[in-house]
Short mmCIF file of C-alpha atoms in Angstrom, two decimals:
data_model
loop_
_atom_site.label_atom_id
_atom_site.label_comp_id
_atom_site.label_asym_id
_atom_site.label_seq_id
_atom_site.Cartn_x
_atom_site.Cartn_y
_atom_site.Cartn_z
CA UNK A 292 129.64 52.09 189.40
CA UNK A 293 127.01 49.62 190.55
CA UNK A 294 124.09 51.46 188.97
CA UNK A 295 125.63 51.14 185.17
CA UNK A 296 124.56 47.76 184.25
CA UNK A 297 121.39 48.48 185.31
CA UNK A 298 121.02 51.83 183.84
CA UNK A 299 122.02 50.02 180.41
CA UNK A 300 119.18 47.54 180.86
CA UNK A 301 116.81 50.09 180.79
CA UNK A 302 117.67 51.95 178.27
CA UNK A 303 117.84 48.74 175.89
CA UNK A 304 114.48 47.63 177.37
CA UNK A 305 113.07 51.27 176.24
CA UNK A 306 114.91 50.77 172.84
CA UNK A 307 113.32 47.80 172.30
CA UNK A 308 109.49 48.56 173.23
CA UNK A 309 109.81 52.41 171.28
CA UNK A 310 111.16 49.71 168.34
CA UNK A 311 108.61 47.17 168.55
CA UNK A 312 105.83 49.98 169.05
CA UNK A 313 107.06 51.42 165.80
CA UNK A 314 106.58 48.23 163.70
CA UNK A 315 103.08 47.57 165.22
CA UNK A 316 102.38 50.96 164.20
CA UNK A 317 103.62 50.50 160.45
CA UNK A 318 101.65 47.53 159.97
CA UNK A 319 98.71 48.64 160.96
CA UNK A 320 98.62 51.39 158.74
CA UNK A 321 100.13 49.02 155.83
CA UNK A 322 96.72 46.72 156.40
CA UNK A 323 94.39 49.95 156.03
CA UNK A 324 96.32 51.41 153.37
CA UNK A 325 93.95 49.27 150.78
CA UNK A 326 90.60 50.06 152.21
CA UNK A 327 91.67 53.80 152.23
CA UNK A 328 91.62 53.49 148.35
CA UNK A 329 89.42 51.46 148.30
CA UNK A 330 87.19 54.20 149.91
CA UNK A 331 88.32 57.21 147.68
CA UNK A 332 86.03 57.50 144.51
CA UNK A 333 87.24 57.47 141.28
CA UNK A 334 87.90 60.39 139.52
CA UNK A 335 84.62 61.45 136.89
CA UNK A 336 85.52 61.72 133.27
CA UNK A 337 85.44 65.12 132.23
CA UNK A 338 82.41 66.12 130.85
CA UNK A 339 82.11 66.11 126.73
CA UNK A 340 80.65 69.00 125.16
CA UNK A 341 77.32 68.12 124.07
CA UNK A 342 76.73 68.54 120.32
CA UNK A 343 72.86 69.77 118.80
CA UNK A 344 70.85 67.09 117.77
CA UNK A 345 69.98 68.27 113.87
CA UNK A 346 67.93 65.32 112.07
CA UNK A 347 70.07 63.65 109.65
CA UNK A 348 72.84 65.69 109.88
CA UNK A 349 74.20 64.92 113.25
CA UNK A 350 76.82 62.18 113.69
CA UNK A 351 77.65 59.97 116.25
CA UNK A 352 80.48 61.36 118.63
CA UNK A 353 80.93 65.00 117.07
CA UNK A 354 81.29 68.08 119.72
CA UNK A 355 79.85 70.94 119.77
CA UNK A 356 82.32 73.55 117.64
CA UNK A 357 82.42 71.54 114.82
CA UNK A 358 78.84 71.12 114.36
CA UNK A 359 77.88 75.17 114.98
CA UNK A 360 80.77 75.65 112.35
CA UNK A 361 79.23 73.77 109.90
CA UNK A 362 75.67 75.38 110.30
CA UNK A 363 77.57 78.78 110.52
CA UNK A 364 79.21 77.62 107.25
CA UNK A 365 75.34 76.88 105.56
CA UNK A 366 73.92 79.73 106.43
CA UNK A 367 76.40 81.56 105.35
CA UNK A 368 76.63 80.07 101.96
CA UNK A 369 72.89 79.78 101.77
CA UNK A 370 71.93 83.08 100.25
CA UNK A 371 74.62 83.48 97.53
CA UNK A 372 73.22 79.38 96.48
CA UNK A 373 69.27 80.57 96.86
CA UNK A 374 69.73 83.98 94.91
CA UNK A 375 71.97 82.45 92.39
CA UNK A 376 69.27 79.74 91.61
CA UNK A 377 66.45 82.28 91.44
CA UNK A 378 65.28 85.12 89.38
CA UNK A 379 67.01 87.83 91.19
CA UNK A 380 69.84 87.98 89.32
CA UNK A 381 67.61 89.00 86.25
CA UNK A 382 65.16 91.21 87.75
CA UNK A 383 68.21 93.20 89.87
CA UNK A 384 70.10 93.83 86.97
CA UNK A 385 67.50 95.13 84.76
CA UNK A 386 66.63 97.94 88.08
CA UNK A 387 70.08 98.21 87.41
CA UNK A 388 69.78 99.63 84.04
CA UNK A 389 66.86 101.14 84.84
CA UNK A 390 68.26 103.51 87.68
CA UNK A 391 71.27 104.35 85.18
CA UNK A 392 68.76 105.12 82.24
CA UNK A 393 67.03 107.37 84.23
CA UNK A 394 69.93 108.98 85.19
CA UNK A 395 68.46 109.13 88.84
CA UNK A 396 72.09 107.91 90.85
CA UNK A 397 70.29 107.02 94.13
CA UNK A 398 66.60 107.07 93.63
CA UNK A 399 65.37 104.77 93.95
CA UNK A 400 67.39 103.41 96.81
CA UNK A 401 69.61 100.49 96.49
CA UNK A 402 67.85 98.67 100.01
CA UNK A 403 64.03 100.12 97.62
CA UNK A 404 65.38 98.08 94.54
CA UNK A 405 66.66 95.17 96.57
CA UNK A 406 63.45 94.36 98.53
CA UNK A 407 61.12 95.03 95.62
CA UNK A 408 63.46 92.63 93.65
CA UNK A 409 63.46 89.81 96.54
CA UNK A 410 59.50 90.09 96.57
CA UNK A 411 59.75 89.83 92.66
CA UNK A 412 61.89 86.90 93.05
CA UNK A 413 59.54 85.44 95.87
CA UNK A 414 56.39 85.87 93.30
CA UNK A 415 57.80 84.27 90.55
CA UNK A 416 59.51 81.02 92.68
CA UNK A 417 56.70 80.40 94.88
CA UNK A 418 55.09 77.27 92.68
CA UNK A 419 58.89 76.05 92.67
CA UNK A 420 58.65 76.66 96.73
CA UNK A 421 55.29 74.66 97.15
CA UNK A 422 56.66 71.83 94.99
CA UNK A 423 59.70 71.64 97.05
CA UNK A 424 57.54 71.10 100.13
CA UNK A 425 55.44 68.54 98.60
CA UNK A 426 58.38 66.18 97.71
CA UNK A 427 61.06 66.70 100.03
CA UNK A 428 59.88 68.60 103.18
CA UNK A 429 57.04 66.76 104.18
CA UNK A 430 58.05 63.42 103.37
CA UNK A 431 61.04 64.61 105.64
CA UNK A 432 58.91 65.92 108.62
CA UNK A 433 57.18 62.86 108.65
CA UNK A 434 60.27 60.63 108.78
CA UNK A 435 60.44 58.66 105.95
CA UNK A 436 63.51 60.46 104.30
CA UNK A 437 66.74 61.64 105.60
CA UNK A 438 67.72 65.50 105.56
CA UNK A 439 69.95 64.13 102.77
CA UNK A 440 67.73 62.75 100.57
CA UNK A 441 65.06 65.70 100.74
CA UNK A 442 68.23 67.81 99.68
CA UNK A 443 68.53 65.30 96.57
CA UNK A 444 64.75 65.35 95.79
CA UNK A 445 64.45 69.55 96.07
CA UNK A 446 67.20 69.81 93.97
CA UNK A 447 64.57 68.15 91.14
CA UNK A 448 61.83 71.41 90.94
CA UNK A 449 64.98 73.57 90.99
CA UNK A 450 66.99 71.59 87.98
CA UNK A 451 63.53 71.65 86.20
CA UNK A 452 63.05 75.63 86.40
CA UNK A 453 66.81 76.74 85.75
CA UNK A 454 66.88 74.73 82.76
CA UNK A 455 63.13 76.39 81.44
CA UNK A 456 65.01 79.55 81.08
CA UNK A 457 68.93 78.11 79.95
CA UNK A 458 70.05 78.02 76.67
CA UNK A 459 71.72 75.08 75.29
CA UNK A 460 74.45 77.42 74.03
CA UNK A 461 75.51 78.08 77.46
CA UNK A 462 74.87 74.17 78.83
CA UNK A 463 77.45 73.70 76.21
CA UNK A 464 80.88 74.59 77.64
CA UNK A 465 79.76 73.29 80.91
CA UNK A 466 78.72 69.78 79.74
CA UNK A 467 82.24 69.83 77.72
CA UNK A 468 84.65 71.25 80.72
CA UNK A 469 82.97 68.91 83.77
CA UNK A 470 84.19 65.51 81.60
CA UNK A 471 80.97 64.11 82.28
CA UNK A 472 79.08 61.23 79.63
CA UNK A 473 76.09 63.39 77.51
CA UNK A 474 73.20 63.07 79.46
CA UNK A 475 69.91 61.09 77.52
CA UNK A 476 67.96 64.01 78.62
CA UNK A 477 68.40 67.37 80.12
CA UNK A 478 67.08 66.46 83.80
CA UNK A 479 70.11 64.16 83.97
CA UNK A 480 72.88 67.25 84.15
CA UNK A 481 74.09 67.30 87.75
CA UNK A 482 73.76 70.93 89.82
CA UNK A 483 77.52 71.46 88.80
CA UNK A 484 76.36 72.22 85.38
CA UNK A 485 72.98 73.76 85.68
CA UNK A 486 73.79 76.42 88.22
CA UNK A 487 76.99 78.36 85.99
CA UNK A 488 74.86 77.62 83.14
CA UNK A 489 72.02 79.21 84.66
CA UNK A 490 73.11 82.20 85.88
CA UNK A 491 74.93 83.00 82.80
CA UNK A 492 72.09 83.10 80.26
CA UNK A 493 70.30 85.20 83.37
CA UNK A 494 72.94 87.57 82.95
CA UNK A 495 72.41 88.12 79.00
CA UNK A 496 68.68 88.26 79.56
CA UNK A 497 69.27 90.69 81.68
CA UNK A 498 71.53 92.90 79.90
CA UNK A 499 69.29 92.62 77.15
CA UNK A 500 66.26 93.66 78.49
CA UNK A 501 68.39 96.44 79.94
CA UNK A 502 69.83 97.78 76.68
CA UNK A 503 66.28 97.59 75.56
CA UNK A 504 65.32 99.49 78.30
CA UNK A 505 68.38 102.27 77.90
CA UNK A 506 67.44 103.11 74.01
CA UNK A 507 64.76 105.52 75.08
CA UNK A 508 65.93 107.51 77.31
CA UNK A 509 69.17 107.71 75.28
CA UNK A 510 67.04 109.12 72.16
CA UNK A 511 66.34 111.98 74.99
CA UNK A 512 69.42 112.37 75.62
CA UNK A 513 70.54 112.74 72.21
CA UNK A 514 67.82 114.66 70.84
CA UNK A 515 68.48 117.38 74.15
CA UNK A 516 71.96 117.50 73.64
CA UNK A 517 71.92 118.28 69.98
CA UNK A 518 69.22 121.23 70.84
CA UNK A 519 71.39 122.86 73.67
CA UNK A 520 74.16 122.42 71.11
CA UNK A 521 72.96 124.29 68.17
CA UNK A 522 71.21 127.12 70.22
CA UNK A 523 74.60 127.82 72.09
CA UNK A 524 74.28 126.84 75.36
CA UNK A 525 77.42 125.28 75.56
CA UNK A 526 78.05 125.56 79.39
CA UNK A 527 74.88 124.07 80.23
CA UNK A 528 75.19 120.35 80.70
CA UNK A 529 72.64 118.44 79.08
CA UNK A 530 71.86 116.08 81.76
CA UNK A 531 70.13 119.33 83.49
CA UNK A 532 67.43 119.13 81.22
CA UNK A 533 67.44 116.06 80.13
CA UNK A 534 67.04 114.42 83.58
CA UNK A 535 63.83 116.47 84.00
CA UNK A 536 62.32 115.24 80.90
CA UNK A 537 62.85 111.38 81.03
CA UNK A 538 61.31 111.36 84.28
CA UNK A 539 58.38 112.83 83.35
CA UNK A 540 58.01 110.59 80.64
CA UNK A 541 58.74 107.53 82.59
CA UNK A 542 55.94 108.61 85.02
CA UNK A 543 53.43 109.98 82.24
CA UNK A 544 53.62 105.99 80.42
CA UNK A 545 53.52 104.50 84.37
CA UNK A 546 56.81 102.93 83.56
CA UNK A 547 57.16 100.98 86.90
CA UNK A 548 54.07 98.75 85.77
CA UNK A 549 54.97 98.57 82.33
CA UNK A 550 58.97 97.51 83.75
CA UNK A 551 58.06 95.33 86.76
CA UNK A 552 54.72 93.78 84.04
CA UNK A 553 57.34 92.89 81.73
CA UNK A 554 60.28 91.78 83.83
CA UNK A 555 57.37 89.12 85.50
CA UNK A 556 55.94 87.94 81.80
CA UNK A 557 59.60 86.93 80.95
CA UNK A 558 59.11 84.27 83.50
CA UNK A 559 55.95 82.94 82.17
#
């Protein structure tokens, strides 16, 4: 019974050192809490995606899909714009007729006609080409134009050779449906109305020269159908000996100089 109050002494005297042990050991990692943090870097800011540097065209702060879309997007729409603004449309369609006149389905080759009529087309736009470079692409590789403004100034040489070979008949309904004032002169009619008009007077040109080129070798035709006719030879199709014939006159009067001669002179 003696021992109690001294057994209760110690245990309070324990309590109280575990206790004030406890709060010692709180504060002390309260005070180094802020150099902790302090020590932990700060997060990095995720990395942007880096967009391609194209002169004049690149702006401040775009990323990287957006700008390959848009090139994507030119290049895309590039050769439908170049071959509708060039001769190909004319010289294509008359091979075209050609082909059919001959009655010859696949020869020549649609990739033969194609690359003979991109060379064509190459031939007869190369003074456009060179004048292009002289007034927008090497003022612009130089740096005293934006890529903008060399657009603006090529679009000149092309407005000046599309409207050589337009009629006014079909400027006409362009001029009237765009709601824009009557230009002073014809260099003042914006793309919008050169291009449509353009590529519609290449398409009568063309069919022209084509049904030129067709009345020939439909006298053949004629002339062998009527003969199989009146001899009888009903179940013979005419195109059997026909065929035959107009390609033997197309290569006896060397038609692919006289056609290729002729589709080139229309340009000049």
């Amino acid at each position: 019974m003696g021992n109690k109050p001294f057994t209760q002494d110690m245990t309070t005297s324990l309590t109280s050192r575990l206790l004030i042990l406890f709060l010692a050991a709180f504060l002390f990692v309260t005070a180094l809490a802020p150099i902790s943090v302090a020590a932990v870097p700060a997060p990095r800011p995720a990395p942007q995606a880096r967009s391609i540097p194209i002169p004049g065209l690149s702006v401040k702060g775009d990323s990287l899909p957006w700008t390959v879309l848009l090139l994507f997007t030119a290049l895309t729409l590039l050769p439908a714009l170049l071959l509708s603004m060039t001769p190909f449309v004319r010289i294509l369609i008359v091979f075209h007729f050609l082909r059919q006149a001959l009655g010859t389905q696949t020869a020549p080759t649609n990739q033969t006609l194609l690359g003979l009529a991109l060379f064509l087309t190459y031939f007869v736009m190369q003074p456009v080409g060179m004048s292009i470079d002289t007034v927008s692409i090497e003022p612009f590789e130089r740096g005293s134009i934006t890529a903008w403004q060399a657009i603006e100034l090529s679009a000149d040489p092309l407005r000046q050779f599309m409207l050589k070979y337009t009629r006014q008949k079909d400027l006409a309904p362009f001029v009237e449906l765009s709601h824009e004032a009557r230009p002073a002169r014809p260099d003042d009619l914006s793309m919008r109305v050169v291009v449509p008009a353009y590529i519609t007077s290449e398409l009568k040109t063309g069919f022209q020269i084509g049904a030129v080129l067709f009345l020939p070798f439909l006298v053949i035709d004629m002339v062998v159908a009527a003969i199989t006719t009146s001899v009888g030879m009903f179940q013979l199709p005419p195109v059997v000996i026909s065929t035959p014939l107009k390609i033997l006159l197309f290569v006896v009067a060397d038609g692919w100089n006289l056609v290729v001669g002729s589709t080139l002179k229309s340009f000049y």
